[in-house]
Each structure stands twice: as structure tokens, then as C-alpha cells.
Short mmCIF file of C-alpha atoms in Angstrom, two decimals:
data_model
loop_
_atom_site.label_atom_id
_atom_site.label_comp_id
_atom_site.label_asym_id
_atom_site.label_seq_id
_atom_site.Cartn_x
_atom_site.Cartn_y
_atom_site.Cartn_z
CA UNK A 1 -106.51 2.90 11.74
CA UNK A 2 -104.56 4.68 8.93
CA UNK A 3 -100.95 4.25 8.16
CA UNK A 4 -100.16 7.80 9.27
CA UNK A 5 -101.51 6.90 12.73
CA UNK A 6 -99.19 4.02 12.85
CA UNK A 7 -96.21 6.18 11.96
CA UNK A 8 -97.11 8.73 14.65
CA UNK A 9 -97.41 5.98 17.23
CA UNK A 10 -94.09 4.41 16.09
CA UNK A 11 -92.29 7.88 16.16
CA UNK A 12 -93.56 8.31 19.73
CA UNK A 13 -92.38 5.00 20.92
CA UNK A 14 -89.04 5.47 19.09
CA UNK A 15 -88.46 8.95 20.75
CA UNK A 16 -89.31 7.50 24.23
CA UNK A 17 -87.07 4.53 23.73
CA UNK A 18 -84.22 6.78 22.63
CA UNK A 19 -84.47 8.51 25.92
CA UNK A 20 -84.90 5.44 28.10
CA UNK A 21 -82.64 2.80 26.47
CA UNK A 22 -79.24 4.42 27.10
CA UNK A 23 -79.81 4.09 30.77
CA UNK A 24 -81.35 0.71 30.61
CA UNK A 25 -78.43 -0.70 28.53
CA UNK A 26 -75.74 1.21 30.47
CA UNK A 27 -73.04 -1.19 31.78
CA UNK A 28 -74.55 -4.16 29.93
CA UNK A 29 -73.03 -5.99 27.04
CA UNK A 30 -75.29 -4.52 24.35
CA UNK A 31 -75.98 -1.00 23.12
CA UNK A 32 -78.96 1.25 22.13
CA UNK A 33 -77.98 0.99 18.37
CA UNK A 34 -78.29 -2.80 18.70
CA UNK A 35 -81.78 -2.47 20.02
CA UNK A 36 -82.85 0.00 17.19
CA UNK A 37 -81.35 -2.32 14.58
CA UNK A 38 -83.26 -5.22 15.95
CA UNK A 39 -86.47 -3.19 16.18
CA UNK A 40 -86.13 -2.25 12.49
CA UNK A 41 -85.64 -5.91 11.57
CA UNK A 42 -88.66 -6.96 13.73
CA UNK A 43 -90.99 -4.35 12.32
CA UNK A 44 -90.11 -5.18 8.82
CA UNK A 45 -90.81 -8.90 9.40
CA UNK A 46 -94.32 -8.15 10.95
CA UNK A 47 -97.40 -8.12 8.66
CA UNK A 48 -97.52 -4.37 8.61
CA UNK A 49 -97.85 -1.99 5.61
CA UNK A 50 -94.19 -0.92 5.98
CA UNK A 51 -91.92 -0.61 2.94
CA UNK A 52 -88.19 -0.78 3.55
CA UNK A 53 -85.99 2.18 2.50
CA UNK A 54 -84.41 1.85 -0.90
CA UNK A 55 -81.07 3.80 -0.62
CA UNK A 56 -80.95 4.02 -4.38
CA UNK A 57 -84.48 5.18 -5.17
CA UNK A 58 -84.43 7.38 -2.03
CA UNK A 59 -80.82 8.35 -2.39
CA UNK A 60 -81.21 12.14 -1.95
CA UNK A 61 -82.99 12.13 1.33
CA UNK A 62 -80.79 9.26 2.61
CA UNK A 63 -77.82 11.35 1.81
CA UNK A 64 -79.14 14.50 3.49
CA UNK A 65 -80.48 12.91 6.69
CA UNK A 66 -77.24 11.06 7.19
CA UNK A 67 -75.26 14.29 6.49
CA UNK A 68 -77.25 16.07 9.19
CA UNK A 69 -76.68 13.26 11.70
CA UNK A 70 -72.92 13.32 11.08
CA UNK A 71 -72.50 17.05 11.35
CA UNK A 72 -74.54 17.18 14.61
CA UNK A 73 -72.46 14.38 16.13
CA UNK A 74 -69.33 16.21 15.00
CA UNK A 75 -70.39 19.36 16.84
CA UNK A 76 -71.14 17.34 19.96
CA UNK A 77 -67.84 15.52 19.85
CA UNK A 78 -65.76 18.68 19.47
CA UNK A 79 -67.68 20.40 22.39
CA UNK A 80 -67.10 17.34 24.70
CA UNK A 81 -63.41 17.06 24.33
CA UNK A 82 -61.71 18.73 27.37
CA UNK A 83 -58.02 18.39 26.29
CA UNK A 84 -56.92 21.08 23.78
CA UNK A 85 -55.47 19.80 20.55
CA UNK A 86 -51.66 19.57 20.39
CA UNK A 87 -48.81 17.55 18.95
CA UNK A 88 -48.47 15.67 22.23
CA UNK A 89 -51.82 15.85 23.83
CA UNK A 90 -53.51 14.32 20.78
CA UNK A 91 -50.46 12.16 19.70
CA UNK A 92 -52.62 8.97 19.34
CA UNK A 93 -55.07 10.84 17.16
CA UNK A 94 -52.43 12.08 14.72
CA UNK A 95 -51.00 8.51 14.48
CA UNK A 96 -54.32 7.02 13.68
CA UNK A 97 -55.14 9.67 11.12
CA UNK A 98 -51.77 9.59 9.44
CA UNK A 99 -51.14 5.84 9.35
CA UNK A 100 -54.19 3.80 10.14
CA UNK A 101 -56.66 5.75 7.97
CA UNK A 102 -54.79 5.67 4.64
CA UNK A 103 -53.63 2.11 5.30
CA UNK A 104 -57.27 1.05 5.98
CA UNK A 105 -58.28 2.70 2.61
CA UNK A 106 -55.64 1.00 0.65
CA UNK A 107 -55.85 -2.45 2.23
CA UNK A 108 -59.61 -2.59 2.08
CA UNK A 109 -59.47 -1.47 -1.61
CA UNK A 110 -57.01 -4.19 -2.42
CA UNK A 111 -59.13 -6.78 -0.68
CA UNK A 112 -62.20 -5.67 -2.75
CA UNK A 113 -60.21 -5.72 -5.96
CA UNK A 114 -58.69 -9.11 -5.21
CA UNK A 115 -61.62 -10.99 -3.61
CA UNK A 116 -64.54 -9.35 -5.47
CA UNK A 117 -62.87 -8.62 -8.73
CA UNK A 118 -64.33 -5.10 -8.63
CA UNK A 119 -62.91 -2.31 -10.94
CA UNK A 120 -60.38 -0.06 -9.11
CA UNK A 121 -62.81 2.84 -8.71
CA UNK A 122 -65.40 0.68 -6.92
CA UNK A 123 -62.75 -0.98 -4.82
CA UNK A 124 -61.32 2.39 -3.79
CA UNK A 125 -64.71 3.68 -3.02
CA UNK A 126 -65.42 0.80 -0.68
CA UNK A 127 -62.06 1.45 1.05
CA UNK A 128 -62.82 5.19 1.41
CA UNK A 129 -66.43 4.92 2.74
CA UNK A 130 -65.43 2.30 5.25
CA UNK A 131 -62.50 4.23 6.47
CA UNK A 132 -64.21 6.74 8.98
CA UNK A 133 -64.64 5.64 12.48
CA UNK A 134 -67.81 6.39 14.50
CA UNK A 135 -67.66 6.03 18.33
CA UNK A 136 -71.21 7.54 18.46
CA UNK A 137 -72.39 3.93 18.09
CA UNK A 138 -70.83 2.88 21.34
CA UNK A 139 -71.05 5.42 24.08
CA UNK A 140 -68.46 3.52 26.20
CA UNK A 141 -65.54 4.40 23.92
CA UNK A 142 -66.15 8.19 23.60
CA UNK A 143 -65.50 10.98 25.96
CA UNK A 144 -68.27 12.19 28.35
CA UNK A 145 -69.74 15.63 28.77
CA UNK A 146 -67.64 18.80 29.01
CA UNK A 147 -65.93 19.35 32.40
CA UNK A 148 -63.33 21.79 33.80
CA UNK A 149 -60.58 19.20 34.13
CA UNK A 150 -58.57 17.85 31.18
CA UNK A 151 -57.47 14.91 33.24
CA UNK A 152 -61.17 13.61 33.26
CA UNK A 153 -60.43 12.03 29.77
CA UNK A 154 -58.46 8.88 29.56
CA UNK A 155 -56.31 8.43 26.40
CA UNK A 156 -58.51 5.77 24.81
CA UNK A 157 -61.62 7.71 24.80
CA UNK A 158 -59.90 10.90 23.78
CA UNK A 159 -58.14 9.22 20.93
CA UNK A 160 -61.19 7.50 19.52
CA UNK A 161 -63.42 10.57 19.86
CA UNK A 162 -60.97 13.02 18.27
CA UNK A 163 -60.09 10.48 15.52
CA UNK A 164 -63.75 10.17 14.60
CA UNK A 165 -64.17 13.89 14.72
CA UNK A 166 -61.43 14.44 12.18
CA UNK A 167 -61.52 11.34 9.92
CA UNK A 168 -65.21 11.93 9.19
CA UNK A 169 -63.93 14.89 7.15
CA UNK A 170 -60.56 13.59 6.04
CA UNK A 171 -62.28 10.56 4.36
CA UNK A 172 -63.80 12.97 1.77
CA UNK A 173 -60.54 13.24 -0.32
CA UNK A 174 -60.42 9.40 -0.74
CA UNK A 175 -64.14 9.30 -1.78
CA UNK A 176 -63.55 12.00 -4.34
CA UNK A 177 -60.53 10.10 -5.51
CA UNK A 178 -62.78 7.20 -6.27
CA UNK A 179 -65.27 9.42 -8.07
CA UNK A 180 -62.44 11.07 -10.13
CA UNK A 181 -61.03 7.62 -11.09
CA UNK A 182 -64.43 6.37 -12.10
CA UNK A 183 -65.06 9.49 -14.22
CA UNK A 184 -61.55 9.18 -15.69
CA UNK A 185 -61.20 5.47 -16.40
CA UNK A 186 -64.66 3.87 -15.97
CA UNK A 187 -64.06 0.31 -14.93
CA UNK A 188 -60.39 0.55 -15.79
CA UNK A 189 -57.34 2.34 -14.36
CA UNK A 190 -55.87 5.75 -15.17
CA UNK A 191 -53.55 8.10 -13.34
CA UNK A 192 -54.74 11.24 -15.26
CA UNK A 193 -57.00 12.36 -12.41
CA UNK A 194 -54.29 12.52 -9.75
CA UNK A 195 -52.80 15.81 -10.88
CA UNK A 196 -55.99 17.76 -10.28
CA UNK A 197 -57.08 15.77 -7.24
CA UNK A 198 -53.94 16.47 -5.10
CA UNK A 199 -53.93 20.28 -5.06
CA UNK A 200 -57.69 20.58 -4.91
CA UNK A 201 -59.44 17.63 -3.18
CA UNK A 202 -56.42 16.35 -1.04
CA UNK A 203 -55.00 19.69 0.04
CA UNK A 204 -56.95 22.79 -0.90
CA UNK A 205 -60.35 21.65 0.42
CA UNK A 206 -58.81 20.32 3.60
CA UNK A 207 -57.14 23.83 4.19
CA UNK A 208 -60.34 25.65 3.44
CA UNK A 209 -62.33 23.45 5.92
CA UNK A 210 -59.79 24.05 8.69
CA UNK A 211 -59.58 27.73 8.22
CA UNK A 212 -63.36 28.15 7.85
CA UNK A 213 -63.91 26.16 10.98
CA UNK A 214 -61.48 28.17 12.98
CA UNK A 215 -62.90 31.43 11.66
CA UNK A 216 -66.56 30.58 12.49
CA UNK A 217 -65.53 29.08 15.93
CA UNK A 218 -63.65 32.25 16.91
CA UNK A 219 -66.44 34.47 15.74
CA UNK A 220 -68.98 32.46 17.68
CA UNK A 221 -66.63 32.28 20.75
CA UNK A 222 -66.41 36.09 20.79
CA UNK A 223 -70.19 36.47 20.23
CA UNK A 224 -71.23 33.96 22.93
CA UNK A 225 -68.86 35.05 25.71
CA UNK A 226 -67.39 38.52 24.98
CA UNK A 227 -69.76 40.56 22.85
CA UNK A 228 -70.58 43.95 24.35
CA UNK A 229 -74.27 43.74 23.48
CA UNK A 230 -76.08 41.51 26.00
CA UNK A 231 -78.40 40.20 23.35
CA UNK A 232 -75.40 38.69 21.49
CA UNK A 233 -73.76 37.02 24.55
CA UNK A 234 -75.83 33.85 24.23
CA UNK A 235 -73.94 32.19 26.97
CA UNK A 236 -75.88 34.22 29.44
CA UNK A 237 -79.21 32.88 28.12
CA UNK A 238 -78.20 29.06 28.16
CA UNK A 239 -80.23 28.06 25.12
CA UNK A 240 -79.06 24.77 23.71
CA UNK A 241 -80.54 25.03 20.23
CA UNK A 242 -77.84 27.57 19.39
CA UNK A 243 -75.58 24.51 18.84
CA UNK A 244 -77.56 23.85 15.65
CA UNK A 245 -76.85 27.36 14.48
CA UNK A 246 -73.16 26.92 15.05
CA UNK A 247 -73.31 23.51 13.36
CA UNK A 248 -75.07 24.60 10.15
CA UNK A 249 -73.25 27.94 9.97
CA UNK A 250 -69.75 26.30 10.03
CA UNK A 251 -70.80 23.56 7.65
CA UNK A 252 -72.52 25.89 5.20
CA UNK A 253 -69.65 28.48 5.13
CA UNK A 254 -67.07 25.78 4.49
CA UNK A 255 -69.13 24.17 1.63
CA UNK A 256 -69.88 27.54 0.03
CA UNK A 257 -66.02 28.13 -0.05
CA UNK A 258 -65.56 24.63 -1.50
CA UNK A 259 -64.02 23.23 1.61
CA UNK A 260 -64.90 20.11 3.63
CA UNK A 261 -67.84 20.93 5.82
CA UNK A 262 -67.39 17.92 8.18
CA UNK A 263 -63.89 19.06 9.00
CA UNK A 264 -65.01 22.63 9.46
CA UNK A 265 -67.82 21.69 12.04
CA UNK A 266 -65.42 19.67 14.22
CA UNK A 267 -62.72 22.36 14.12
CA UNK A 268 -65.34 25.10 14.83
CA UNK A 269 -66.53 23.08 17.82
CA UNK A 270 -63.03 22.72 19.26
CA UNK A 271 -62.37 26.42 18.61
CA UNK A 272 -65.62 27.46 20.26
CA UNK A 273 -64.77 25.26 23.30
CA UNK A 274 -61.30 26.92 23.56
CA UNK A 275 -62.94 30.41 23.63
CA UNK A 276 -63.99 29.94 27.27
CA UNK A 277 -63.08 26.39 28.21
CA UNK A 278 -64.61 26.12 31.66
CA UNK A 279 -67.84 27.88 30.95
CA UNK A 280 -70.98 25.78 31.73
CA UNK A 281 -72.69 26.88 28.53
CA UNK A 282 -70.52 24.23 26.61
CA UNK A 283 -72.42 21.46 28.62
CA UNK A 284 -75.80 23.01 27.59
CA UNK A 285 -74.81 23.03 23.91
CA UNK A 286 -73.32 19.52 24.20
CA UNK A 287 -76.41 18.17 25.82
CA UNK A 288 -78.70 19.50 23.13
CA UNK A 289 -76.58 18.10 20.22
CA UNK A 290 -76.36 14.78 22.01
CA UNK A 291 -80.13 14.48 22.22
CA UNK A 292 -80.56 15.44 18.42
CA UNK A 293 -77.85 13.14 17.58
CA UNK A 294 -79.36 10.22 19.54
CA UNK A 295 -82.75 10.75 17.87
CA UNK A 296 -81.34 10.79 14.41
CA UNK A 297 -79.02 7.84 14.98
CA UNK A 298 -81.86 5.77 16.39
CA UNK A 299 -84.05 6.68 13.42
CA UNK A 300 -81.38 5.84 10.82
CA UNK A 301 -80.48 2.52 12.54
CA UNK A 302 -84.12 1.51 12.65
CA UNK A 303 -84.30 2.17 8.92
CA UNK A 304 -81.15 0.17 8.33
CA UNK A 305 -82.57 -2.72 10.25
CA UNK A 306 -85.67 -2.56 8.07
CA UNK A 307 -83.55 -2.38 4.95
CA UNK A 308 -81.55 -5.44 5.93
CA UNK A 309 -84.71 -7.42 6.76
CA UNK A 310 -86.36 -6.28 3.61
CA UNK A 311 -83.81 -7.81 1.30
CA UNK A 312 -81.04 -5.20 1.36
CA UNK A 313 -78.39 -7.84 1.74
CA UNK A 314 -79.66 -9.94 -1.27
CA UNK A 315 -76.74 -8.60 -3.29
CA UNK A 316 -74.15 -9.51 -0.65
CA UNK A 317 -71.73 -12.19 -1.55
CA UNK A 318 -69.56 -14.24 0.73
CA UNK A 319 -66.54 -12.43 -0.59
CA UNK A 320 -67.93 -9.05 0.25
CA UNK A 321 -68.82 -10.41 3.72
CA UNK A 322 -65.31 -11.62 4.08
CA UNK A 323 -63.95 -8.23 3.25
CA UNK A 324 -66.10 -6.62 5.99
CA UNK A 325 -65.08 -9.11 8.55
CA UNK A 326 -61.43 -8.78 7.69
CA UNK A 327 -61.68 -5.07 7.93
CA UNK A 328 -63.22 -5.22 11.43
CA UNK A 329 -61.10 -7.98 13.04
CA UNK A 330 -57.85 -7.79 11.10
CA UNK A 331 -57.27 -4.57 9.08
CA UNK A 332 -58.31 -1.99 11.57
CA UNK A 333 -56.76 -3.73 14.66
CA UNK A 334 -53.46 -4.38 12.82
CA UNK A 335 -53.16 -0.91 11.26
CA UNK A 336 -54.23 0.77 14.45
CA UNK A 337 -51.64 -1.13 16.46
CA UNK A 338 -48.88 -0.33 13.85
CA UNK A 339 -49.73 3.36 14.05
CA UNK A 340 -49.25 3.42 17.83
CA UNK A 341 -45.86 1.67 17.99
CA UNK A 342 -43.59 3.83 20.03
CA UNK A 343 -46.32 5.95 21.55
CA UNK A 344 -46.62 6.77 25.24
CA UNK A 345 -49.85 4.79 25.72
CA UNK A 346 -49.69 1.42 27.45
CA UNK A 347 -50.19 -1.84 25.45
CA UNK A 348 -53.72 -2.26 26.69
CA UNK A 349 -54.63 1.22 25.68
CA UNK A 350 -53.10 0.78 22.27
CA UNK A 351 -54.94 -2.48 21.72
CA UNK A 352 -58.35 -0.97 22.73
CA UNK A 353 -57.90 2.14 20.45
CA UNK A 354 -56.79 -0.16 17.67
CA UNK A 355 -59.66 -2.57 17.92
CA UNK A 356 -62.61 -0.18 18.45
CA UNK A 357 -62.79 1.46 15.01
CA UNK A 358 -66.54 1.35 14.56
CA UNK A 359 -68.23 1.91 11.21
CA UNK A 360 -71.44 3.75 11.21
CA UNK A 361 -73.50 6.70 9.85
CA UNK A 362 -70.54 8.38 8.06
CA UNK A 363 -70.07 5.39 5.82
CA UNK A 364 -73.69 5.44 4.77
CA UNK A 365 -73.49 9.18 4.04
CA UNK A 366 -70.35 8.80 1.94
CA UNK A 367 -71.74 5.92 -0.15
CA UNK A 368 -74.96 7.82 -0.82
CA UNK A 369 -73.03 10.93 -1.83
CA UNK A 370 -70.62 8.99 -4.16
CA UNK A 371 -73.37 7.02 -5.86
CA UNK A 372 -75.04 10.33 -6.74
CA UNK A 373 -71.93 11.18 -8.72
CA UNK A 374 -71.36 7.94 -10.57
CA UNK A 375 -72.98 4.43 -10.59
CA UNK A 376 -69.50 2.74 -10.31
CA UNK A 377 -69.97 0.22 -13.10
CA UNK A 378 -73.44 -0.79 -11.96
CA UNK A 379 -72.22 -2.09 -8.66
CA UNK A 380 -74.48 0.31 -6.61
CA UNK A 381 -76.54 -2.58 -5.01
CA UNK A 382 -73.49 -4.65 -4.24
CA UNK A 383 -71.82 -1.64 -2.66
CA UNK A 384 -74.86 -0.86 -0.43
CA UNK A 385 -75.09 -4.47 0.55
CA UNK A 386 -71.39 -4.59 1.61
CA UNK A 387 -71.41 -1.37 3.50
CA UNK A 388 -74.72 -2.06 5.26
CA UNK A 389 -73.37 -5.53 6.35
CA UNK A 390 -70.18 -3.87 7.62
CA UNK A 391 -72.09 -1.39 9.66
CA UNK A 392 -74.40 -4.08 10.95
CA UNK A 393 -71.52 -6.31 11.90
CA UNK A 394 -69.75 -3.36 13.55
CA UNK A 395 -72.72 -2.36 15.60
CA UNK A 396 -73.19 -5.91 16.88
CA UNK A 397 -69.43 -6.74 17.39
CA UNK A 398 -68.40 -3.60 19.08
CA UNK A 399 -71.82 -3.17 20.90
CA UNK A 400 -71.39 -6.48 22.58
CA UNK A 401 -67.68 -6.09 23.45
CA UNK A 402 -67.39 -2.35 24.27
CA UNK A 403 -68.82 -2.41 27.82
CA UNK A 404 -66.87 -5.39 29.13
CA UNK A 405 -63.60 -4.37 27.54
CA UNK A 406 -63.83 -0.68 28.54
CA UNK A 407 -65.12 -1.59 32.09
CA UNK A 408 -62.13 -3.89 32.62
CA UNK A 409 -59.79 -1.31 31.23
CA UNK A 410 -61.20 1.29 33.66
CA UNK A 411 -60.97 -1.12 36.58
CA UNK A 412 -57.27 -1.83 35.76
CA UNK A 413 -56.65 1.94 35.71
CA UNK A 414 -58.65 2.44 38.89
CA UNK A 415 -61.20 4.79 37.41
CA UNK A 416 -64.84 5.09 36.25
CA UNK A 417 -66.21 5.82 32.88
CA UNK A 418 -66.59 9.27 31.37
CA UNK A 419 -68.21 11.61 33.84
CA UNK A 420 -69.45 8.47 35.70
CA UNK A 421 -72.85 8.48 34.04
CA UNK A 422 -74.81 6.67 31.29
CA UNK A 423 -74.79 8.21 27.84
#
């Protein structure tokens, strides 16, 4: 038996498990991500010739595989949302993005600076990479498949899914702010970087990402549904892999124009969905992206489990663990609740939307990207340990609580989960 034989067998088992597990764990108080995390830990502890991933030595491919996972999940999220964006229809989303997200960045950064005694740039980076939410890791709190009826979506699932779709891109300005601060002041503080950061990274690149996403989405919408040439009307052929073309095209165009690709992908997906909202092709595209996303997520969480079991948390201090726990059980719930004061949602819905701010693959990508720009005072190992622990804690905490909490909320509202089906 060679090592490659072992790898092939493991990949086969993993792919089959990714197909079976969502149905096995559906309606139970644990999730598929928890299983793959545990599997990664178990395999690493077995006497097998398996080396854990080192996100510093293997930074480039860690960055790119997490990048692909995020953009595929963003396309799937945008295609799945039935309710068109609007000031009122997405009111909860705008509140979480405008209030909760920046407050989370600032409060987490202050906690890292005060408890860990980290320099301002590293503290800001920790706050920035842990700001994006990721409902992909708990299927119960995201919308289901595309349908014809906007009322199929409850406010909680809509808010969490759309928030994740947008803040995966809107976290980039904060990450770039940390990079700019580190380049400008090292381990100290300087305000000299702000003048260039605001018009370029905070405003310009956001605008380019939105415009690029809308342009690509409109072009693809015309091509898929209204092109005169039958060969271009891909909606008539029902091929799901076209979703990857839409994903990579919108991401690549935005990045080539120096915009935020994550933002462009989600906007393109929403724009494409609006081109012919009730067409069944959206379901085909969504199902394909969901399958790819599930495979990539399972693979990455398996590697994360191996990293944790292989000593990845050796650099974790109790202060860093405290920051992670405070983020999950205090900072996100409190800032999420504050953002929704005065909203039309009921108190139960506001509480659930505030609490279920999962941390996941997006945080891993942003950290890998940022550490490719600067080593942040040699705190790279500590940063990876803190972020890995936060994602691990979020997967376990929210994976255990999502099913009973959302199920009870559905019962109180007298409805079933999204599309009445397992993820």
C-alpha cells in the first residue's frame, strides 16, 4: 500500500460522506462540518503517514482553495435568495452590515489590543478577518433552494444569508486597512495611511465590485434567457457547470478592474436571478454550486481538524481564546441586537439573527491573504491559532444549537424549514 492509495481511498470516502451526511444529520443537534472537523482530528491522531497542513509554509494554496470555496458559496447564496434586494425587503441585512459589522471589527480589535497586547495592526487584522459571517457552516440558518415564491423565505434565514453574501466582500476594506497600517507604522500607530485607504479601498473598490457584478450579471442574464442564438440561451440546455463560469467570470472581471471580487460574485448572482426570477434554470445552477461548495467545505474543514490535532493551537494563549469566546457569545450577539433595534422583526427573530453569526472559511481566506502581504510583527502563528480556534468554536457552538433553535422558531411561526428538505 502506498500513500497515494491511501489518499485516493480517503478522497472517495470523503466525497461519499459529503453526499450522505447532510441527510443523516438533518434535524439533529450536530452538523456536517462538525463531523468533518472530528474526522480530521481523528485521522491526524492515528498512526498514519499524514502530515498536517501548515498554513504558513503552504500559504499560497491555502489562500487560493479557500478563495475558490468562498466565491462558489457566494454564487450559490445569491442564486438561492428569492426576495429581491431593497431598502425594506432587506432591512435586517443593511442594519447588520452598517452597524454590526464595523462594531464587531472595532470591538474585537480593542479586545485583542487590550488582552493580548498586540500591536494595532495585528489587532485590527484579527477584528477584520473574524468579521465576516458564514451560514454555509450551518444549513439550518440559510435560505433553501430557489423557488417561485418570495414568501418561502423567513426573515431570519434571508437576513443571515444575504448578510454573509455581502459582508464576505465588505470585510476586505478592513483587512486592507490592517495591511496599510502595518506597512505604515509597523508595530506602532500612524494615521498617514487613512487618506489613501478611504477613497481607494473603502469606497472605490467597493463601487467597482458592485458595478462589475451588475454588469456581468446582466450580460449573463441576457445570454442565458434572451439571446437570439439558441446556442447562447444556456437556460434551455440546463447545464449546471455554467454556474462556475458565471462565478469565475464575475470574480475575475472585478479583480482585473481592481474591485472586490467577492462582492461582484454575490451581486452578479442576485442580478442573474433577477433576469428571469421564476425560471427553473436557477435551481440547476444553485444545486451545482451547492455540491461543489459542500465538497470544498468538507475538504477544508477536514484539513482544519488535522491542523488543530497536529499542534496548530500550540500558539494559542488563554487571552486569545477569551477573545474568541467573547466574540461569539457577547460581541456578535450584542452588536447584532443593537443593529436591529426598531426593526420590524419580532424579538425572537432579532435574537436568532444576532446570535448566529458563524465564522468560517472566509476568515481563513482573509488571514492567508493578509499574511501574504505582511507578517504583522511576527505574530503569524498566534493569528492562525486564534482564528482557527474561533472557527472551531463557532462550528461546534452553532452546529449544536442551530437545529434546536431554528426548529423551535419554525414551530412558533407554524412553518417548516427552507424548502422542507435537508441541505
